[in-house]
Each structure stands twice: as C-alpha cells, then as structure tokens.
PDB file of C-alpha atoms and ligand atoms in Angstrom:
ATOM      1  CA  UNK A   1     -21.533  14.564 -14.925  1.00  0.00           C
ATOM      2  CA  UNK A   2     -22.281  17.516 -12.853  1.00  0.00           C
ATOM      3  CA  UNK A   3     -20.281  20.932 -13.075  1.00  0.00           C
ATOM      4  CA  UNK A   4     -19.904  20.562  -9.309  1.00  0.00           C
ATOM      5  CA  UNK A   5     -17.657  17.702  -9.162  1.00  0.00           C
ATOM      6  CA  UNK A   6     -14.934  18.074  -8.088  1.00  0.00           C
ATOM      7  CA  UNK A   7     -12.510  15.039  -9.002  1.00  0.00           C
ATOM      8  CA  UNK A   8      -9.648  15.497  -8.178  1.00  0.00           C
ATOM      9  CA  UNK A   9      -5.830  13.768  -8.173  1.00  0.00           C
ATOM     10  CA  UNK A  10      -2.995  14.914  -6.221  1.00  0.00           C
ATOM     11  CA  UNK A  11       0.828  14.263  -8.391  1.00  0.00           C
ATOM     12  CA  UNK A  12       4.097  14.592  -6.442  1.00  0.00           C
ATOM     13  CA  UNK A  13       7.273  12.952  -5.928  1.00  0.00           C
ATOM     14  CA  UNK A  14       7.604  11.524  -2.221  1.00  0.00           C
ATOM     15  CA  UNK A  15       8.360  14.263   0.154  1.00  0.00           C
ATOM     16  CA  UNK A  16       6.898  16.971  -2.295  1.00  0.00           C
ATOM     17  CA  UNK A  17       3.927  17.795   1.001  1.00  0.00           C
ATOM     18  CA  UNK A  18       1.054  16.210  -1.039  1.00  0.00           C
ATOM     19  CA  UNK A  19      -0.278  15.265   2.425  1.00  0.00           C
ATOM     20  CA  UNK A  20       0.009  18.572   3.981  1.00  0.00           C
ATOM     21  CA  UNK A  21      -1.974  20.206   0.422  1.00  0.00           C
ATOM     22  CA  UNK A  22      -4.489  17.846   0.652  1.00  0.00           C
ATOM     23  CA  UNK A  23      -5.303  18.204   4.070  1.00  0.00           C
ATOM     24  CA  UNK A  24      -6.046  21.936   3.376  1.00  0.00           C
ATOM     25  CA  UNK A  25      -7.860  20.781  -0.203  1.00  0.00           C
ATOM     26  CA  UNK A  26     -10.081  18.722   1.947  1.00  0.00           C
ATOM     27  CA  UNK A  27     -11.207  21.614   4.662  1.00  0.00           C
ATOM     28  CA  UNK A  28     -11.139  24.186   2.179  1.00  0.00           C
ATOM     29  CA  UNK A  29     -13.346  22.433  -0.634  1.00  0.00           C
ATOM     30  CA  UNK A  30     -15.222  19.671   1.297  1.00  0.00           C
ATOM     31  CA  UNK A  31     -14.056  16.709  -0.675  1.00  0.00           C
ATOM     32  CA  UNK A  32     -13.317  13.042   0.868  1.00  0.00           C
ATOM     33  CA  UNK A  33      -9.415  12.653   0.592  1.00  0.00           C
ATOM     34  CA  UNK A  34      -8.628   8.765  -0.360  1.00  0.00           C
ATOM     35  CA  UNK A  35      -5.237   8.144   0.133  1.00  0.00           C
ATOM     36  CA  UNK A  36      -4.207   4.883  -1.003  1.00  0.00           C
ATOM     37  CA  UNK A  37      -1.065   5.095   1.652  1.00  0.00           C
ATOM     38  CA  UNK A  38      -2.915   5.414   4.238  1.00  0.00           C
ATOM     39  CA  UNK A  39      -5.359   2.946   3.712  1.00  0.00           C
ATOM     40  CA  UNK A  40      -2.760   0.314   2.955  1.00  0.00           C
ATOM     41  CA  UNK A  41      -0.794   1.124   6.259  1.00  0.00           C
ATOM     42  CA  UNK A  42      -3.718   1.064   8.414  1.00  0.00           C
ATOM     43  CA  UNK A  43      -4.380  -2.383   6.428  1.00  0.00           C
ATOM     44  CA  UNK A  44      -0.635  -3.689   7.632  1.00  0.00           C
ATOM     45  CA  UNK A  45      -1.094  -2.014  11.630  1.00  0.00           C
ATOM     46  CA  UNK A  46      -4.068  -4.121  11.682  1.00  0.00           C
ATOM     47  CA  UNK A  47      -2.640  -7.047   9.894  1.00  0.00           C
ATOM     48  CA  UNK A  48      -5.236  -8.189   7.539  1.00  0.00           C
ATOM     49  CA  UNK A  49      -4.943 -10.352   4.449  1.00  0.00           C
ATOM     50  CA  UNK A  50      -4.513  -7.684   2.392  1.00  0.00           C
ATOM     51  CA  UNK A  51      -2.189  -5.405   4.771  1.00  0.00           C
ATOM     52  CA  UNK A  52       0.155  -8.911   4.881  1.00  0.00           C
ATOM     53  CA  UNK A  53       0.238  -8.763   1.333  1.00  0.00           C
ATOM     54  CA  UNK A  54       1.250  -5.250   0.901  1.00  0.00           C
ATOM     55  CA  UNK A  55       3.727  -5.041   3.713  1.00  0.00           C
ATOM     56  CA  UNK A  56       6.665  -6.461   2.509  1.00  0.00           C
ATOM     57  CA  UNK A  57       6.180  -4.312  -1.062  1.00  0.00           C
ATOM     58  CA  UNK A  58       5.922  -1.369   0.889  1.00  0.00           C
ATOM     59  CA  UNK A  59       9.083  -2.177   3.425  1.00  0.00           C
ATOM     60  CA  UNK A  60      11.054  -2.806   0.293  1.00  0.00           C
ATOM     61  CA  UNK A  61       9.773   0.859  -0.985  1.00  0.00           C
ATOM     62  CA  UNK A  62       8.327  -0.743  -4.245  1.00  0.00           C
ATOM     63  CA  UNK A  63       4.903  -0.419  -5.521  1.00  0.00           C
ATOM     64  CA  UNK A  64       2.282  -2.620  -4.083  1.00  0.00           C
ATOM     65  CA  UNK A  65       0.283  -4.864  -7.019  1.00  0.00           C
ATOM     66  CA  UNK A  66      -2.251  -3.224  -8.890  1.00  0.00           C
ATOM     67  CA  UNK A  67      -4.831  -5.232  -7.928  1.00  0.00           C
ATOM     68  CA  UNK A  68      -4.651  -5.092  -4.289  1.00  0.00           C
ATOM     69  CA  UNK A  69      -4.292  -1.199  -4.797  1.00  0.00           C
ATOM     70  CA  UNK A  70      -7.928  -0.960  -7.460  1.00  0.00           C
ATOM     71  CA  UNK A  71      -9.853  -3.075  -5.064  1.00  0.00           C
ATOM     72  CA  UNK A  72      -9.448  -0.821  -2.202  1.00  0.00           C
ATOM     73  CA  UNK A  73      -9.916   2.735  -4.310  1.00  0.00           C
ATOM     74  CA  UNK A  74     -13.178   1.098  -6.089  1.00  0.00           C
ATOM     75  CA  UNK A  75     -14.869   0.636  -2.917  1.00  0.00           C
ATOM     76  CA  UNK A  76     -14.015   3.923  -1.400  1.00  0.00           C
ATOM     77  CA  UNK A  77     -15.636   5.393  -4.400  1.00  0.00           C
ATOM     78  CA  UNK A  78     -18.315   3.799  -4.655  1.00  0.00           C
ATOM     79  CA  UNK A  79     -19.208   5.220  -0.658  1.00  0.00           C
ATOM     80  CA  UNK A  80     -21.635   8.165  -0.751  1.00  0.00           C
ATOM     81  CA  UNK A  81     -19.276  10.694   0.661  1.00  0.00           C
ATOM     82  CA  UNK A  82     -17.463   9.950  -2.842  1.00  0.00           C
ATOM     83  CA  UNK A  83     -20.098  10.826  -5.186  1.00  0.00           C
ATOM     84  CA  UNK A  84     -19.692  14.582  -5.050  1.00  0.00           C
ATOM     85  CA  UNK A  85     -16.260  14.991  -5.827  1.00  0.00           C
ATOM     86  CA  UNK A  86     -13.164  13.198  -4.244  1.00  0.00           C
ATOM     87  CA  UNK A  87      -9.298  13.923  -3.976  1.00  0.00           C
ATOM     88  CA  UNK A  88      -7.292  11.001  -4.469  1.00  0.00           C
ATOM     89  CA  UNK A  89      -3.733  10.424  -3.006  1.00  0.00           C
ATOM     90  CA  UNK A  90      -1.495   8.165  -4.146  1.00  0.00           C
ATOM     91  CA  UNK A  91      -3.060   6.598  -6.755  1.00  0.00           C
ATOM     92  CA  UNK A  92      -3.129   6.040  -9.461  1.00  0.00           C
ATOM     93  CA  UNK A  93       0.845   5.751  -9.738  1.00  0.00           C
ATOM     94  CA  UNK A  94       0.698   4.351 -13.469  1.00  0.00           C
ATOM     95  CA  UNK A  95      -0.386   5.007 -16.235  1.00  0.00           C
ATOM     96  CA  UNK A  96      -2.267   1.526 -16.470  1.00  0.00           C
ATOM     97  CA  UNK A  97      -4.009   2.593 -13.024  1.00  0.00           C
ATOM     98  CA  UNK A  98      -4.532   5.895 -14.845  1.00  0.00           C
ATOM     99  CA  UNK A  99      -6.381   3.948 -17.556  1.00  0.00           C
ATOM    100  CA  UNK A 100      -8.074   1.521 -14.885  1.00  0.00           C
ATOM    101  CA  UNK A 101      -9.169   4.406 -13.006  1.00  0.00           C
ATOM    102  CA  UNK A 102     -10.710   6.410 -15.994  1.00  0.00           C
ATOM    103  CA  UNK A 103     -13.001   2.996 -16.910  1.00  0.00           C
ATOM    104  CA  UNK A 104     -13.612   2.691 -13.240  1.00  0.00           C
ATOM    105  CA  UNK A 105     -15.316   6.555 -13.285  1.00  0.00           C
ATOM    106  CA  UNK A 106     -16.890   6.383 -16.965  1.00  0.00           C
ATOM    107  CA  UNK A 107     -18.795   3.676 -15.401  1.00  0.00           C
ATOM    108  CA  UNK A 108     -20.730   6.330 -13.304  1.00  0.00           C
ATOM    109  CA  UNK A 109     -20.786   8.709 -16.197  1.00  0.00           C
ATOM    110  CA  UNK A 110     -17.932  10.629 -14.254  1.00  0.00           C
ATOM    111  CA  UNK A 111     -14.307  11.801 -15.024  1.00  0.00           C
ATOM    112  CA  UNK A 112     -11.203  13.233 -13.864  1.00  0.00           C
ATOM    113  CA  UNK A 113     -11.480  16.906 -13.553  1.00  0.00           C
ATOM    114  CA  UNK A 114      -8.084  18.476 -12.166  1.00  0.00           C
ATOM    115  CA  UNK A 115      -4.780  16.843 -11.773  1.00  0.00           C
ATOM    116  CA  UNK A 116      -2.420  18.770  -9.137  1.00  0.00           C
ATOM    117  CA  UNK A 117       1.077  18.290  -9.783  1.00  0.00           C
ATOM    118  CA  UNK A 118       3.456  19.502  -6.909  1.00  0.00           C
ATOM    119  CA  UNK A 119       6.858  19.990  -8.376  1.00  0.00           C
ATOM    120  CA  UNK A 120      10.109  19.746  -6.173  1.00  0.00           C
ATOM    121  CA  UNK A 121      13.939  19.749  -6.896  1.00  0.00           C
ATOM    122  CA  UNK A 122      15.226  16.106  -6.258  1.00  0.00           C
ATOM    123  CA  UNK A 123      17.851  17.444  -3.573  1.00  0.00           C
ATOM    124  CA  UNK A 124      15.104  19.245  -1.561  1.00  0.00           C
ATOM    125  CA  UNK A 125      13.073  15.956  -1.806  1.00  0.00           C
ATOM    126  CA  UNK A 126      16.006  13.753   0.246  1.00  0.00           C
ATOM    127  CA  UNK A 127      16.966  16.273   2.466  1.00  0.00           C
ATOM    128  CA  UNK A 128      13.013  16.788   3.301  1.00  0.00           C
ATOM    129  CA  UNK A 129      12.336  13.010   3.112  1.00  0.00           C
ATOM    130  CA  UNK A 130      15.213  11.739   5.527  1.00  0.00           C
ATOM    131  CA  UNK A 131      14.401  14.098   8.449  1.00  0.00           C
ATOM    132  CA  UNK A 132      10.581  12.878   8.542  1.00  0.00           C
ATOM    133  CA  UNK A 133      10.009  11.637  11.735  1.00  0.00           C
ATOM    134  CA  UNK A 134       6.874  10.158  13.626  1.00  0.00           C
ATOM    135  CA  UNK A 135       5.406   9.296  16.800  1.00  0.00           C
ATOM    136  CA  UNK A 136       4.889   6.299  18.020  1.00  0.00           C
ATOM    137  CA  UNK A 137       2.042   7.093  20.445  1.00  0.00           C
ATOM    138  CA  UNK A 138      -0.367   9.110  18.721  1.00  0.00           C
ATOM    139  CA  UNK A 139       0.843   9.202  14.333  1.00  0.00           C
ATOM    140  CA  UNK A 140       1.581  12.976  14.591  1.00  0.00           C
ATOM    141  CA  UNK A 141       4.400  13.930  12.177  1.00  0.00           C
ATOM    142  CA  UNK A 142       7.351  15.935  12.724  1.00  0.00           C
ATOM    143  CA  UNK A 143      10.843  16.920  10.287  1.00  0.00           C
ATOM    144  CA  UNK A 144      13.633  17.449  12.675  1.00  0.00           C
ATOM    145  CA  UNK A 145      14.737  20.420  10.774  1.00  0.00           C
ATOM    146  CA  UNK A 146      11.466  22.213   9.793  1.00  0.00           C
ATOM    147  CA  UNK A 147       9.038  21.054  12.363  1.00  0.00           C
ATOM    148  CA  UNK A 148      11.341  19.970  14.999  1.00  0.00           C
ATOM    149  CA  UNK A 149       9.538  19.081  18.685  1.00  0.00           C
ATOM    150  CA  UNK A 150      10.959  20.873  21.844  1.00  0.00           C
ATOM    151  CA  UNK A 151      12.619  18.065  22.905  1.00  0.00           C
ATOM    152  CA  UNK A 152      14.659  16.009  20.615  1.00  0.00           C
ATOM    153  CA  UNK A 153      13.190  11.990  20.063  1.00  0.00           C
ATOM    154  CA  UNK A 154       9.595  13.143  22.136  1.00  0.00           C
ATOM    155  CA  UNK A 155       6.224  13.880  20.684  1.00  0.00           C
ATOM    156  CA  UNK A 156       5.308  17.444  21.920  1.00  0.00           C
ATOM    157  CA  UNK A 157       1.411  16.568  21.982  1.00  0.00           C
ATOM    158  CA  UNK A 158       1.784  13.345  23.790  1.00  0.00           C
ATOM    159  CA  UNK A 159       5.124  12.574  25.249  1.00  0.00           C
ATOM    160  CA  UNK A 160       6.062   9.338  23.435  1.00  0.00           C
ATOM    161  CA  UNK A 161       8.876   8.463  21.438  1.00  0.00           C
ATOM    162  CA  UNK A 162       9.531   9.575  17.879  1.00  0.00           C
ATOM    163  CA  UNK A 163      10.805   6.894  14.893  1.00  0.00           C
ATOM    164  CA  UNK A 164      11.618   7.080  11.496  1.00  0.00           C
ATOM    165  CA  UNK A 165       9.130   4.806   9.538  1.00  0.00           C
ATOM    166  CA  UNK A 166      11.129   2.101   7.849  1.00  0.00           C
ATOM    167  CA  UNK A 167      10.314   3.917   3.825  1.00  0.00           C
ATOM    168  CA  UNK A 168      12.027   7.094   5.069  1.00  0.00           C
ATOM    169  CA  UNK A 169      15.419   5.988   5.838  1.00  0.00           C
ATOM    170  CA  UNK A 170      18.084   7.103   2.775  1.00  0.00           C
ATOM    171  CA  UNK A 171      18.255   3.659   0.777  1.00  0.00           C
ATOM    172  CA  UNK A 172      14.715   3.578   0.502  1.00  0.00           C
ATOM    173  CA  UNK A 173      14.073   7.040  -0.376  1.00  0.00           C
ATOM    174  CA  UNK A 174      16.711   6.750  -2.989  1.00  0.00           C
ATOM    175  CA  UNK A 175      14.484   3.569  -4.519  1.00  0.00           C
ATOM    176  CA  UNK A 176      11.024   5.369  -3.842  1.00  0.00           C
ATOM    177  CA  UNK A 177      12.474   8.362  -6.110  1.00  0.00           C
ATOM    178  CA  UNK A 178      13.554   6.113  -8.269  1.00  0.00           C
ATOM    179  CA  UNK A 179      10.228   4.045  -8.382  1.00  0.00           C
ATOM    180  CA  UNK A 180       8.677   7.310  -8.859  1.00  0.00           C
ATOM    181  CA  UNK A 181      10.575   8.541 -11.924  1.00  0.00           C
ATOM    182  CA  UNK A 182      10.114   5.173 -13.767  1.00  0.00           C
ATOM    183  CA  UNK A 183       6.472   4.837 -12.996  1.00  0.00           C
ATOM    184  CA  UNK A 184       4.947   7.695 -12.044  1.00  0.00           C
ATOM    185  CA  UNK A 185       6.401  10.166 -14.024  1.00  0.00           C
ATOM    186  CA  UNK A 186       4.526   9.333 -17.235  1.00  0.00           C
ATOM    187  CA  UNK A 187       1.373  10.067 -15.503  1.00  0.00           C
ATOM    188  CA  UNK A 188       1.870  13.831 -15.643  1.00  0.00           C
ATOM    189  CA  UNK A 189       2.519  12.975 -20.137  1.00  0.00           C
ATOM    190  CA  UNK A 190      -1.096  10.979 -19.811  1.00  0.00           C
ATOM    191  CA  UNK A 191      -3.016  13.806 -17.574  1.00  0.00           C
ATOM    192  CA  UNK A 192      -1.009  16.788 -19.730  1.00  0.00           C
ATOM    193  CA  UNK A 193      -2.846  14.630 -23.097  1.00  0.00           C
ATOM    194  CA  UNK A 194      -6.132  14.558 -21.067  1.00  0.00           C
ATOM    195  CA  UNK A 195      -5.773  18.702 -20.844  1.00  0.00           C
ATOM    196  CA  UNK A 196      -6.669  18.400 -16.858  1.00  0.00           C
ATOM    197  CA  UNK A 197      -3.264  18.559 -15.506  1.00  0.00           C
ATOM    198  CA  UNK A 198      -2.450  21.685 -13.176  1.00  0.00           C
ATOM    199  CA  UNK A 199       1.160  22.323 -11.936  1.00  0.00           C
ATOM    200  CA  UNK A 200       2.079  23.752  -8.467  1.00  0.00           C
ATOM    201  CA  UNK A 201       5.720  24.696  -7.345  1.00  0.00           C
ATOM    202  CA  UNK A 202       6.628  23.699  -4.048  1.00  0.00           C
ATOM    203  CA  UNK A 203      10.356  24.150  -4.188  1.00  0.00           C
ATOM    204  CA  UNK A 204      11.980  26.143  -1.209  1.00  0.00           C
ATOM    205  CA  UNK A 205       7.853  27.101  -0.721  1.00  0.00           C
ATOM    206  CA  UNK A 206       6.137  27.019   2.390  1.00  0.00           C
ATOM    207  CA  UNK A 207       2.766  24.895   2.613  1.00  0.00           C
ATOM    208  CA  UNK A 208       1.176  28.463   2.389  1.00  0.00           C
ATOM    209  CA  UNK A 209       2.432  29.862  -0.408  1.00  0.00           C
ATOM    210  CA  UNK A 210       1.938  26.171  -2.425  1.00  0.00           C
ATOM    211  CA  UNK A 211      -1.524  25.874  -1.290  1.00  0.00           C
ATOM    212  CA  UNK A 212      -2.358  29.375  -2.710  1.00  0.00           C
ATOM    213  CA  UNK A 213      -1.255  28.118  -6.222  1.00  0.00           C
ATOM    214  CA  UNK A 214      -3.402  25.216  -5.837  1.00  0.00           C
ATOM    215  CA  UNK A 215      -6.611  26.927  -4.492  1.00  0.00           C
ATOM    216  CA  UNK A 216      -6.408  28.848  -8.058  1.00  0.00           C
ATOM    217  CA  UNK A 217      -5.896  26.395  -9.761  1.00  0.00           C
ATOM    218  CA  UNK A 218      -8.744  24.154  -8.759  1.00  0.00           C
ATOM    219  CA  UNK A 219     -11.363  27.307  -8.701  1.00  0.00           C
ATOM    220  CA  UNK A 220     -10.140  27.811 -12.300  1.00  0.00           C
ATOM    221  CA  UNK A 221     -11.905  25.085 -14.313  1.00  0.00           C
TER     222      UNK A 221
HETATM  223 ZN1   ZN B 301       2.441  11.748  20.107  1.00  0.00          ZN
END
C-alpha cells in the first residue's frame, strides 16, 4: 500500500449531512465518492434487474441484501479512478460488509485508512430528515426549513415541482434510525478496534464548521 491512499469511509446516522461532507471530501481531496445509495436508486429509476430487486427493500426503509450491495461496490473499485484512494458512502452498513469489504481490499494489498463518523442528536436527525425535500425535474435537494426555495413546492433552479422521496416521510425515518442503531452502529466498535475511526460533530453545526473537523482529521494520519 502506498502512503498516498486515501481510503476512506464516511459513518452517520441518516440525516447526519454525510452527502453534503462528502461532496466537499471529494473536491477538496480528489477522491471518487461511491455511494452505494445512489447507485442503487439510479439502478431502480432505470429499472434494471438489480434496481427491481432493491426497490421494494429500500421503499420499506430496510437494508437491501448484502449481496446485491458487494457486487456493485466490487466493481466500482476495481475502476481506475478507484485505485488511488476512494470515499465510500453508505456502505458498508455491517459489520459482516465491514469484514467483506476488508477481504475485498487485502486482495489488492490495500486497506481502510480513515473512518469519518458524523455524530448527531437523534431529535435533530427527524426534524432534519422529515423536511428533506426534492425536485422532481432536475434531483436538486432542498429542507423546507434550512434550505427552503423562494417559492414553496417549486425548484428554484428549474421550476418543477418538489416531493418528498418515499424513505423520508416520518414512519420510515423512524425504521431507518432504527435499522441504523441495530446494524450500523457496531461498525463504529469494529473501525474504533481497527484504530482508523475519526469522529466529527455535526450537531446544531453548519456543513462548514463539520467539514473543518473532518479536513483535520483526514490530513492527520
Ligand atoms: Zn429542479
């Protein structure tokens, strides 16, 4: 393994802004950002075999099976974009895709090198989780109490109609926190016995003042 790499996984509880960090990981340190989420929605918008499979886990807010999940984040490793460094996003979410994942990167002589855990109260979470919304037209998100667009139910940048995706409304937040604490949790025990684990704390924090925590801790080795 090269001192360069940069492998990196991002830890947080549903709502905790792990997509708004790693946005800002990615431009500030160059590093492909594979989230699993995203991948697996644009798998069910475009309806493939696998996106079918995983749709009616992810309406239901549970996990989606393990090995649907490790096919699609060995193959997005193994691109060449990948090779350098990566940050991965929602995965793994066990500890057995912890312990899938590790194999998977000793493999290529590689490992884990920081684990970013962004922590957030549980009330902060629902209130920030259950005012998500997102436009139809063109994906770009919006909270309708801290990023609220100028007109109420339309997309500033294109004019289209705003929704609340179907794993942001209360009941299924409630389950995905719940999901999260069962199965996820642990991780932070596995990463804290690996020594790479790196907390952030987002609560009451604005993106800025989180992502300066995180930009020291992943220039600290
Ligand atoms: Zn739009």
């Amino acid at each position: 393994m090269t001192t360069a790499q940069l492998n990196v996984i991002l830890l947080g509880a549903p709502g905790a802004g792990k997509g708004t960090q790693a946005e800002r990981i990615v431009a500030r340190f160059g590093l492909p950002h594979i989230s699993t989420g995203d991948m697996l929605r644009t798998a069910v918008a475009a309806g493939t075999e696998m996106g079918l499979a995983a749709q009616k886990f992810m309406e239901a807010g549970a996990l989606v099976p393990d090995e649907v999940v490790i096919g699609v984040v060995r193959e997005r490793l193994a691109e060449d974009d990948a090779a350098q460094g990566f940050l991965l996003d929602g995965f793994p979410r066990t500890i057995e895709q912890a312990e899938r994942l590790d194999a998977m990167l000793a493999d290529e002589d590689r490992a884990v090198t920081h684990v970013i855990l962004i922590e957030v109260p549980e009330d902060e979470l629902i209130k920030r989780l259950a005012g998500r919304r997102m436009c139809r037209g063109c994906g770009k998100g919006y909270h309708i109490v801290f990023n609220p667009p100028q007109r109420e139910g339309v997309c500033d940048a294109c004019g289209s109609e705003l929704y609340q995706r179907t794993d942001d409304n209360e009941a299924t937040v409630r389950n995905r926190l719940e999901v999260y604490r069962a199965q996820t949790e642990p991780l932070v025990g596995y990463y804290e016995g690996h020594g790479v684990l790196r907390s952030a704390f987002g609560g009451g924090k604005m993106p800025d003042e989180v992502f300066t925590q995180v930009e020291q801790l992943l220039e600290a080795d």
